[in-house]
Tab-separated table of N, CA and C in Angstrom:
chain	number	residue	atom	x	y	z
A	29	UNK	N	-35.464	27.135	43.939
A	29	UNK	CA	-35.754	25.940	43.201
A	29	UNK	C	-36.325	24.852	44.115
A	30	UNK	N	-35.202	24.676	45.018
A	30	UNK	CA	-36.282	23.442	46.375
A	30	UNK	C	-37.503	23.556	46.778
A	31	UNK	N	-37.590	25.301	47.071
A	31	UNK	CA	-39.344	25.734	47.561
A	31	UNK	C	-40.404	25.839	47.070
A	32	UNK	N	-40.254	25.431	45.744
A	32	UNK	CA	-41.550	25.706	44.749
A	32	UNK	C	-42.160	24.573	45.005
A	33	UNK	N	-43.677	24.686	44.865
A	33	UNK	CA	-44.445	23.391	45.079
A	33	UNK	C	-45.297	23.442	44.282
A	34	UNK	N	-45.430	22.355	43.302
A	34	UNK	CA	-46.261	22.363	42.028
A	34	UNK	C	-47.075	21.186	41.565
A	35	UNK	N	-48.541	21.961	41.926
A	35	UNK	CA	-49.253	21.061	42.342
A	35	UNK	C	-49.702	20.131	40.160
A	36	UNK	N	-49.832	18.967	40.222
A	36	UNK	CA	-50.109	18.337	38.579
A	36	UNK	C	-51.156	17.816	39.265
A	37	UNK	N	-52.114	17.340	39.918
A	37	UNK	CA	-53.344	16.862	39.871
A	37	UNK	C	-53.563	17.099	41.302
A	38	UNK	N	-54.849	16.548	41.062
A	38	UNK	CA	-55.979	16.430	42.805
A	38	UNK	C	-55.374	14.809	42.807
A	39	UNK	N	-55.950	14.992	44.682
A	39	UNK	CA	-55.973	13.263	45.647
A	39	UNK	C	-57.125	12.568	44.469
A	40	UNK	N	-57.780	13.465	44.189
A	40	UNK	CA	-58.673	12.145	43.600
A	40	UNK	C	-58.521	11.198	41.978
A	41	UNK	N	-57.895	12.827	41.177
A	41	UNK	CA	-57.744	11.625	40.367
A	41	UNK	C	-56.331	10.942	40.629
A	42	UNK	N	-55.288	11.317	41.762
A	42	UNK	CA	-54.100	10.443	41.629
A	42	UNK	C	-54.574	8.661	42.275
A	43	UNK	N	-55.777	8.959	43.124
A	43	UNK	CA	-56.195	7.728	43.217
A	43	UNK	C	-57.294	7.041	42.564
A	44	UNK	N	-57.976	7.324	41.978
A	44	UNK	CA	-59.001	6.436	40.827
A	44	UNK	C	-58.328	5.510	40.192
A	45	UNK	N	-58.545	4.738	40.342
A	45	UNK	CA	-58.480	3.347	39.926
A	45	UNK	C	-58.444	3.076	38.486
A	46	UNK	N	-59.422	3.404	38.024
A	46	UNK	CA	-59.776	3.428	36.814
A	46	UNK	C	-58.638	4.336	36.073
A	47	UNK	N	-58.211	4.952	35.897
A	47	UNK	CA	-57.173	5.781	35.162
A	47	UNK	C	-56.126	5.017	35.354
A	48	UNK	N	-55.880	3.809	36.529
A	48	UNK	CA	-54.654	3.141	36.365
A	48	UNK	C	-54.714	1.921	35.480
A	49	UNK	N	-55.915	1.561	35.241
A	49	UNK	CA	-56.045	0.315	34.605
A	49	UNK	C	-55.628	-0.195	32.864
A	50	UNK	N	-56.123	1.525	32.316
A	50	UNK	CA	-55.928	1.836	31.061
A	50	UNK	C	-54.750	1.556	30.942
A	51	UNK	N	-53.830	2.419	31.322
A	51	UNK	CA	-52.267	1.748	30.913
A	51	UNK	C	-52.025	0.664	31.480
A	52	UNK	N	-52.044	0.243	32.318
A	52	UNK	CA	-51.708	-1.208	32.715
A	52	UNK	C	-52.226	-2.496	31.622
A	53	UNK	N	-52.960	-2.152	31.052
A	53	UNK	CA	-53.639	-3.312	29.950
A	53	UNK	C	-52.841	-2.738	28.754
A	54	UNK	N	-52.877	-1.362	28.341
A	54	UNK	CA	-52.201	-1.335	27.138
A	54	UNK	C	-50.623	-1.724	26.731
A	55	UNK	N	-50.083	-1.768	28.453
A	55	UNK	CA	-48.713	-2.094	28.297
A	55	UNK	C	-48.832	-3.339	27.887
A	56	UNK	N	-49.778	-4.468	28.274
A	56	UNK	CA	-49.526	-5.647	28.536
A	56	UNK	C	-49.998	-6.086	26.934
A	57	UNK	N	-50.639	-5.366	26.364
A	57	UNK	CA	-51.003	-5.723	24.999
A	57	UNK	C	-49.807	-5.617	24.045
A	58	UNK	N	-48.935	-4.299	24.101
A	58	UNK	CA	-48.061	-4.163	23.907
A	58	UNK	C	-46.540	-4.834	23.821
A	59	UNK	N	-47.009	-5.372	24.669
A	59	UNK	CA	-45.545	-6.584	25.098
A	59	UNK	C	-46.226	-7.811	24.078
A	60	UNK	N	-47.002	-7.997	23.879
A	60	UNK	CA	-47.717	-8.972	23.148
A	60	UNK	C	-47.540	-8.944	21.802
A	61	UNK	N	-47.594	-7.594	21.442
A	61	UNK	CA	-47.581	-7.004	19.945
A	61	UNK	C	-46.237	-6.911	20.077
A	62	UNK	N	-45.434	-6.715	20.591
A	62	UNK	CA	-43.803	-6.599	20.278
A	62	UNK	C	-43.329	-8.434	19.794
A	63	UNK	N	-43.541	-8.800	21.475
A	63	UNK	CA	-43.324	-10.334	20.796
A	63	UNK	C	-43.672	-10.975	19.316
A	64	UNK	N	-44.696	-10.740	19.049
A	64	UNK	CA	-45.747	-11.498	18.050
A	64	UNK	C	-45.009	-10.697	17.036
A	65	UNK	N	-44.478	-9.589	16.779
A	65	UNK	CA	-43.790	-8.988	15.959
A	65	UNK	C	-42.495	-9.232	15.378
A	66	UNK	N	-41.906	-9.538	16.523
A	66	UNK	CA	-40.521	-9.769	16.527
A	66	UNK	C	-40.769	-11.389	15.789
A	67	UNK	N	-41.589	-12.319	16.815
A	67	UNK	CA	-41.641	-13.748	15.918
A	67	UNK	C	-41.786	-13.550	14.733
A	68	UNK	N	-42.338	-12.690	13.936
A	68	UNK	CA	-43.169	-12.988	12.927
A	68	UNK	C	-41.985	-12.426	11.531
A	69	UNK	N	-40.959	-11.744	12.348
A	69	UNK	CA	-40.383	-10.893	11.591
A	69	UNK	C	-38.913	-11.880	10.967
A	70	UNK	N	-38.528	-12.423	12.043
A	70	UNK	CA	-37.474	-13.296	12.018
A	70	UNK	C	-37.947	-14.538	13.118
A	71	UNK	N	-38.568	-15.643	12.946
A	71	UNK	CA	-38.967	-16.666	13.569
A	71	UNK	C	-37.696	-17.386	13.865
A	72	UNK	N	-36.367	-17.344	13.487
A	72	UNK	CA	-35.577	-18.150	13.955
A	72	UNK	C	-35.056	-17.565	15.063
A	73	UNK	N	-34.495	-16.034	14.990
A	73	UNK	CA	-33.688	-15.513	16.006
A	73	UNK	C	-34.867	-15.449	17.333
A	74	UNK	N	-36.026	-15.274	16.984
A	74	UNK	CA	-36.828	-15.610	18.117
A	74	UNK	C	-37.064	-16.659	18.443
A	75	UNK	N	-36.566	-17.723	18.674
A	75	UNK	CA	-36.634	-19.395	19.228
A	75	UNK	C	-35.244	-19.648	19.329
A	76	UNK	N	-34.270	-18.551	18.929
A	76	UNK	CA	-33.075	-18.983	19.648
A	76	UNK	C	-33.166	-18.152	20.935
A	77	UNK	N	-33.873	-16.933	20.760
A	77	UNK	CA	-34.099	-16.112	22.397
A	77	UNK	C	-35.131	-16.906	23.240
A	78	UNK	N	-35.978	-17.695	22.679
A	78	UNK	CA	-36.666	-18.386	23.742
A	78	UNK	C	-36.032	-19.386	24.280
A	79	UNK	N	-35.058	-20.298	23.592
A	79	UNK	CA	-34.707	-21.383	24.144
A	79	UNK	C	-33.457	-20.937	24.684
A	80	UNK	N	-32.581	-19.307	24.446
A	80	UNK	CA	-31.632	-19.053	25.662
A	80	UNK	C	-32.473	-18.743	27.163
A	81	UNK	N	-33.357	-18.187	26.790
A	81	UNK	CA	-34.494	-17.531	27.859
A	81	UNK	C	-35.176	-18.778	28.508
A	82	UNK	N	-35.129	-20.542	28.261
A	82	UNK	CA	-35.426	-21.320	28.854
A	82	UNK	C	-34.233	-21.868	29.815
A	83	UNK	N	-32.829	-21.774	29.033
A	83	UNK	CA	-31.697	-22.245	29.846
A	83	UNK	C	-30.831	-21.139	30.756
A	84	UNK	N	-30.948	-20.072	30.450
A	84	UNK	CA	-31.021	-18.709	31.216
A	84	UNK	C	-30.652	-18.980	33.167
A	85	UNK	N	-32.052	-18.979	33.460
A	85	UNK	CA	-32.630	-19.312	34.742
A	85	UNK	C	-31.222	-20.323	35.126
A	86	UNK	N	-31.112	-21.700	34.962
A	86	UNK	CA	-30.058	-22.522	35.223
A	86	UNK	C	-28.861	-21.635	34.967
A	87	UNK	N	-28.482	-21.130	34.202
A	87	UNK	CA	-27.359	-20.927	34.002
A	87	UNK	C	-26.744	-19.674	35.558
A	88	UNK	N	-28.171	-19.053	35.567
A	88	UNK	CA	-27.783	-17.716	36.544
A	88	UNK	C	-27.709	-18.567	37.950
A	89	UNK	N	-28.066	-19.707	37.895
A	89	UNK	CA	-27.822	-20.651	39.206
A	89	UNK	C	-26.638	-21.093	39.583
A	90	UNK	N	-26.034	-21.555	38.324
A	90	UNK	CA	-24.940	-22.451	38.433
A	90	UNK	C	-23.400	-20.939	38.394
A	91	UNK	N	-23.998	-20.278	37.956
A	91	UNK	CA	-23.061	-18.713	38.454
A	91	UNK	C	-22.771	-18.402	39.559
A	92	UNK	N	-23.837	-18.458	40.273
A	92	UNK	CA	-24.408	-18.065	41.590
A	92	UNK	C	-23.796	-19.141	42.616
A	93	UNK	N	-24.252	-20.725	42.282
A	93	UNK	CA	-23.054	-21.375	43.080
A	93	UNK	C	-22.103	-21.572	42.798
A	94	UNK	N	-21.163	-21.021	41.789
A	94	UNK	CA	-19.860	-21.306	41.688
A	94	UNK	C	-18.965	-20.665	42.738
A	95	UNK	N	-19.378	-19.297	42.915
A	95	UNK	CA	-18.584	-18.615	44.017
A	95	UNK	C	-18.490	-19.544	45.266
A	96	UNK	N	-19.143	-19.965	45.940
A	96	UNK	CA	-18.878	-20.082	47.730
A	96	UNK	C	-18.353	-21.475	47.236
A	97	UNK	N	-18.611	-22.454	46.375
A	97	UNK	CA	-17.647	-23.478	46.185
A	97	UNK	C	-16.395	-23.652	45.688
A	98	UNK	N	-16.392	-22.410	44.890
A	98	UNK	CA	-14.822	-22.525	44.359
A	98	UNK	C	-14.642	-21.774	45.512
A	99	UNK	N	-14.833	-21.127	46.251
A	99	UNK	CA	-14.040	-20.354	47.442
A	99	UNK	C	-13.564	-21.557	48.615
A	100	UNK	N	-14.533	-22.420	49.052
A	100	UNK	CA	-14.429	-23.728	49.841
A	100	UNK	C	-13.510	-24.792	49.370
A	101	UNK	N	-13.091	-24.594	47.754
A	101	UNK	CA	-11.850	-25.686	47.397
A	101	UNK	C	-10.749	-24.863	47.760
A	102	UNK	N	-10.489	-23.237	47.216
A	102	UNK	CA	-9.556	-22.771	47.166
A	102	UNK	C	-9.080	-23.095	48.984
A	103	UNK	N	-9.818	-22.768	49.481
A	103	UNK	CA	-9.465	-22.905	51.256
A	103	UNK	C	-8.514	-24.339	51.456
A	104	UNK	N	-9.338	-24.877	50.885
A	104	UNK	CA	-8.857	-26.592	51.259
A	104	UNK	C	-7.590	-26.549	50.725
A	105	UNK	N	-7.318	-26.446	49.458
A	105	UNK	CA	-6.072	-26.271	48.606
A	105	UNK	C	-4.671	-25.239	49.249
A	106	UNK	N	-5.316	-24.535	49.816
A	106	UNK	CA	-4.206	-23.398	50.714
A	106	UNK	C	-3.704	-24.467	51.854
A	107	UNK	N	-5.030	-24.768	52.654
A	107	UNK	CA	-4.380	-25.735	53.888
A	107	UNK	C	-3.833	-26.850	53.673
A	108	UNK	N	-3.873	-27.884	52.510
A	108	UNK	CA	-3.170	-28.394	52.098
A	108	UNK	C	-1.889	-28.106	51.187
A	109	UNK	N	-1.650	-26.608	51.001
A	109	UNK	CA	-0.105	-26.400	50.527
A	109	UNK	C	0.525	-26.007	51.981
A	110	UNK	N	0.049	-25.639	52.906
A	110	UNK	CA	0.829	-25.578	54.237
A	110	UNK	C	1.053	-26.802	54.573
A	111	UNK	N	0.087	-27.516	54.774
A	111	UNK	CA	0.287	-29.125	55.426
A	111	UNK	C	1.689	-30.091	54.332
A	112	UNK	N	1.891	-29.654	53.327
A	112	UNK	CA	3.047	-30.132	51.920
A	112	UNK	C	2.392	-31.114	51.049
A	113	UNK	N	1.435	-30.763	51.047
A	113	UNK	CA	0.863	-31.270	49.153
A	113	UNK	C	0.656	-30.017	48.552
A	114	UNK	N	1.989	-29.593	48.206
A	114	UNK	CA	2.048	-28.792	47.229
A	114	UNK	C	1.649	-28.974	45.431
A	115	UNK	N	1.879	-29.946	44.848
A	115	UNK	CA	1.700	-30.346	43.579
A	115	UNK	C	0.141	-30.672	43.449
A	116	UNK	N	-0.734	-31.368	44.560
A	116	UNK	CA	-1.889	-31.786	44.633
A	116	UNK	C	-2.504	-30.138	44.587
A	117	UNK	N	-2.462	-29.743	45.506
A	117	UNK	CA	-2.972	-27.911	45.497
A	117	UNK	C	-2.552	-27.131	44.501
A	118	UNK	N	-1.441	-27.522	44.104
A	118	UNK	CA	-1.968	-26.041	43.132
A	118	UNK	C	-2.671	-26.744	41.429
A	119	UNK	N	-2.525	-28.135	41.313
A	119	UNK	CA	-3.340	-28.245	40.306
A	119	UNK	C	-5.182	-27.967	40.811
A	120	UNK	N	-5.570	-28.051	42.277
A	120	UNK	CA	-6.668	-28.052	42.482
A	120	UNK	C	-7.346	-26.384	42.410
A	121	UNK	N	-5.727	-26.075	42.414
A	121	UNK	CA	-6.646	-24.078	42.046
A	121	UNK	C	-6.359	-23.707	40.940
A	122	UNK	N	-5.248	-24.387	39.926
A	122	UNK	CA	-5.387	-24.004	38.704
A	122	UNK	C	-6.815	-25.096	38.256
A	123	UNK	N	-7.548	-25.698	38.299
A	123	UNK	CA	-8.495	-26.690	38.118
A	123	UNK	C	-9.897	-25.531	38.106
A	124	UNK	N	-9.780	-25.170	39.540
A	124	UNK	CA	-11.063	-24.574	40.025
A	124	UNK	C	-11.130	-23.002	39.467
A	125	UNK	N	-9.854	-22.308	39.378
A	125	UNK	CA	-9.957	-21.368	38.342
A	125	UNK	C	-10.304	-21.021	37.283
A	126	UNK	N	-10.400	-22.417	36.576
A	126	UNK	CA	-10.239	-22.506	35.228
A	126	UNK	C	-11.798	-22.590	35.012
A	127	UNK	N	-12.250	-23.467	35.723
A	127	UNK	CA	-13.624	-23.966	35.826
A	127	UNK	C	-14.706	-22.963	36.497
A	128	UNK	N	-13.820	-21.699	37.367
A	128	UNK	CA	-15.248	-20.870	38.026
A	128	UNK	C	-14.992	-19.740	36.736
A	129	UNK	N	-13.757	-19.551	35.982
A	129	UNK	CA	-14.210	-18.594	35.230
A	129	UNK	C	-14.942	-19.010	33.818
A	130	UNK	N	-14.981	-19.991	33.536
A	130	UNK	CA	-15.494	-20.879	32.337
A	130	UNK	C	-17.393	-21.172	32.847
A	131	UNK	N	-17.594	-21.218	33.569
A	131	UNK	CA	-19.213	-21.041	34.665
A	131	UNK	C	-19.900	-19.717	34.391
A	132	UNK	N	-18.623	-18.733	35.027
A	132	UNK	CA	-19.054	-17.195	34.809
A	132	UNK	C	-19.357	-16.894	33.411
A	133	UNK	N	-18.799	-17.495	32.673
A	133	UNK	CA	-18.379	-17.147	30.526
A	133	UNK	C	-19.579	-17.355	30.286
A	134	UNK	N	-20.245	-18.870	31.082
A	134	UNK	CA	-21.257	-19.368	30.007
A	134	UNK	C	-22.308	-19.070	29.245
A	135	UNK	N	-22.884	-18.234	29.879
A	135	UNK	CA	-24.217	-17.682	29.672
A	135	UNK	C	-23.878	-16.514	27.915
A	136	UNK	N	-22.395	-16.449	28.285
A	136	UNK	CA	-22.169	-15.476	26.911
A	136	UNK	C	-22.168	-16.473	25.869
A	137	UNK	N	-20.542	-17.659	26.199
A	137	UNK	CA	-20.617	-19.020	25.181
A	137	UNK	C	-21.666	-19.177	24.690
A	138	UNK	N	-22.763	-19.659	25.458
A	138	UNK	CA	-24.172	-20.220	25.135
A	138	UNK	C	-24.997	-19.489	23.890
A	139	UNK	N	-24.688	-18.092	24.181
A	139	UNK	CA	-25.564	-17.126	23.466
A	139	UNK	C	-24.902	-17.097	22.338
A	140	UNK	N	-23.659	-16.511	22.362
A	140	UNK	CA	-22.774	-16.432	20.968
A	140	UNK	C	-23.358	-18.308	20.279
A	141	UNK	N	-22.999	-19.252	20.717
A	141	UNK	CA	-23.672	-20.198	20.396
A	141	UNK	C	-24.871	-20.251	19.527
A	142	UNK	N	-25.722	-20.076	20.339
A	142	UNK	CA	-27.598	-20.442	19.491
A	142	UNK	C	-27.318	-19.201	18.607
A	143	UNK	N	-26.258	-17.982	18.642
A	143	UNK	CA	-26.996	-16.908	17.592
A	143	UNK	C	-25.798	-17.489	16.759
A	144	UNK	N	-24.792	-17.819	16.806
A	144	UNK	CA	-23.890	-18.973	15.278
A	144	UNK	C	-25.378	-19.598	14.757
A	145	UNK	N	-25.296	-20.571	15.606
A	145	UNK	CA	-26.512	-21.476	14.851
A	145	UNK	C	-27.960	-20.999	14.172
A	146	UNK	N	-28.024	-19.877	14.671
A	146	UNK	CA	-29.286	-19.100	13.789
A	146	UNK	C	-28.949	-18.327	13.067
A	147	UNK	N	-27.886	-17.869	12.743
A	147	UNK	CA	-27.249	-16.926	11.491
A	147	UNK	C	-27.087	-17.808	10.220
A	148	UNK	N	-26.635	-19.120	10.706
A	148	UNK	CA	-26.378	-20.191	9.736
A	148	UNK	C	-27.212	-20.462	9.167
């Protein structure tokens, strides 16, 4: 099975140019005709995917920095339950817990969100 070698085309047409172009345009027409389809079919649920697909981008940001900052409070909050602000620290990691997993949620919240409001 490993040793068989099976040849599907020549060097030349795997490189012509021209044979790559055809699909490359029809995909792109395609994505065009899907969109324009989908708008046309249900215009609301498509402008609630565009305007998640505008706040999207931010949201995968604010995900992205939640980690190394909630990691930089939790630190602080440890060395201050050794040092004896105990009551101050642990509301600052029940705080930051609450808040890095509510960051991570959002992007779902958000969505379940705009698709309530477009079912309605």
């Amino acid at each position: 099975m490993w040793h068989k070698i099976q040849t599907v085309g020549t060097i030349r047409e795997f490189i012509d140019t021209n044979a790559a172009i055809v699909p490359l345009a029809a995909t792109k027409h395609e994505g065009v005709l899907t969109t324009l389809t989908h708008f046309l079919s249900n215009p609301t649920q498509a402008l609630g995917d565009s305007a998640f697909n505008a706040i999207n981008p931010f949201l995968e940001i604010a995900g992205i920095i939640s980690y190394p900052v909630a990691s930089i409070i939790m630190v602080v909050a440890g060395l201050m339950y050794i040092i004896g602000f105990r009551e101050k620290c642990v509301s600052w990691i029940t705080k930051t817990t609450i808040t890095y997993i509510i960051v991570q949620l959002l992007p779902l919240l958000l969505r379940t969100a705009i698709n309530s409001i477009v079912a309605a």
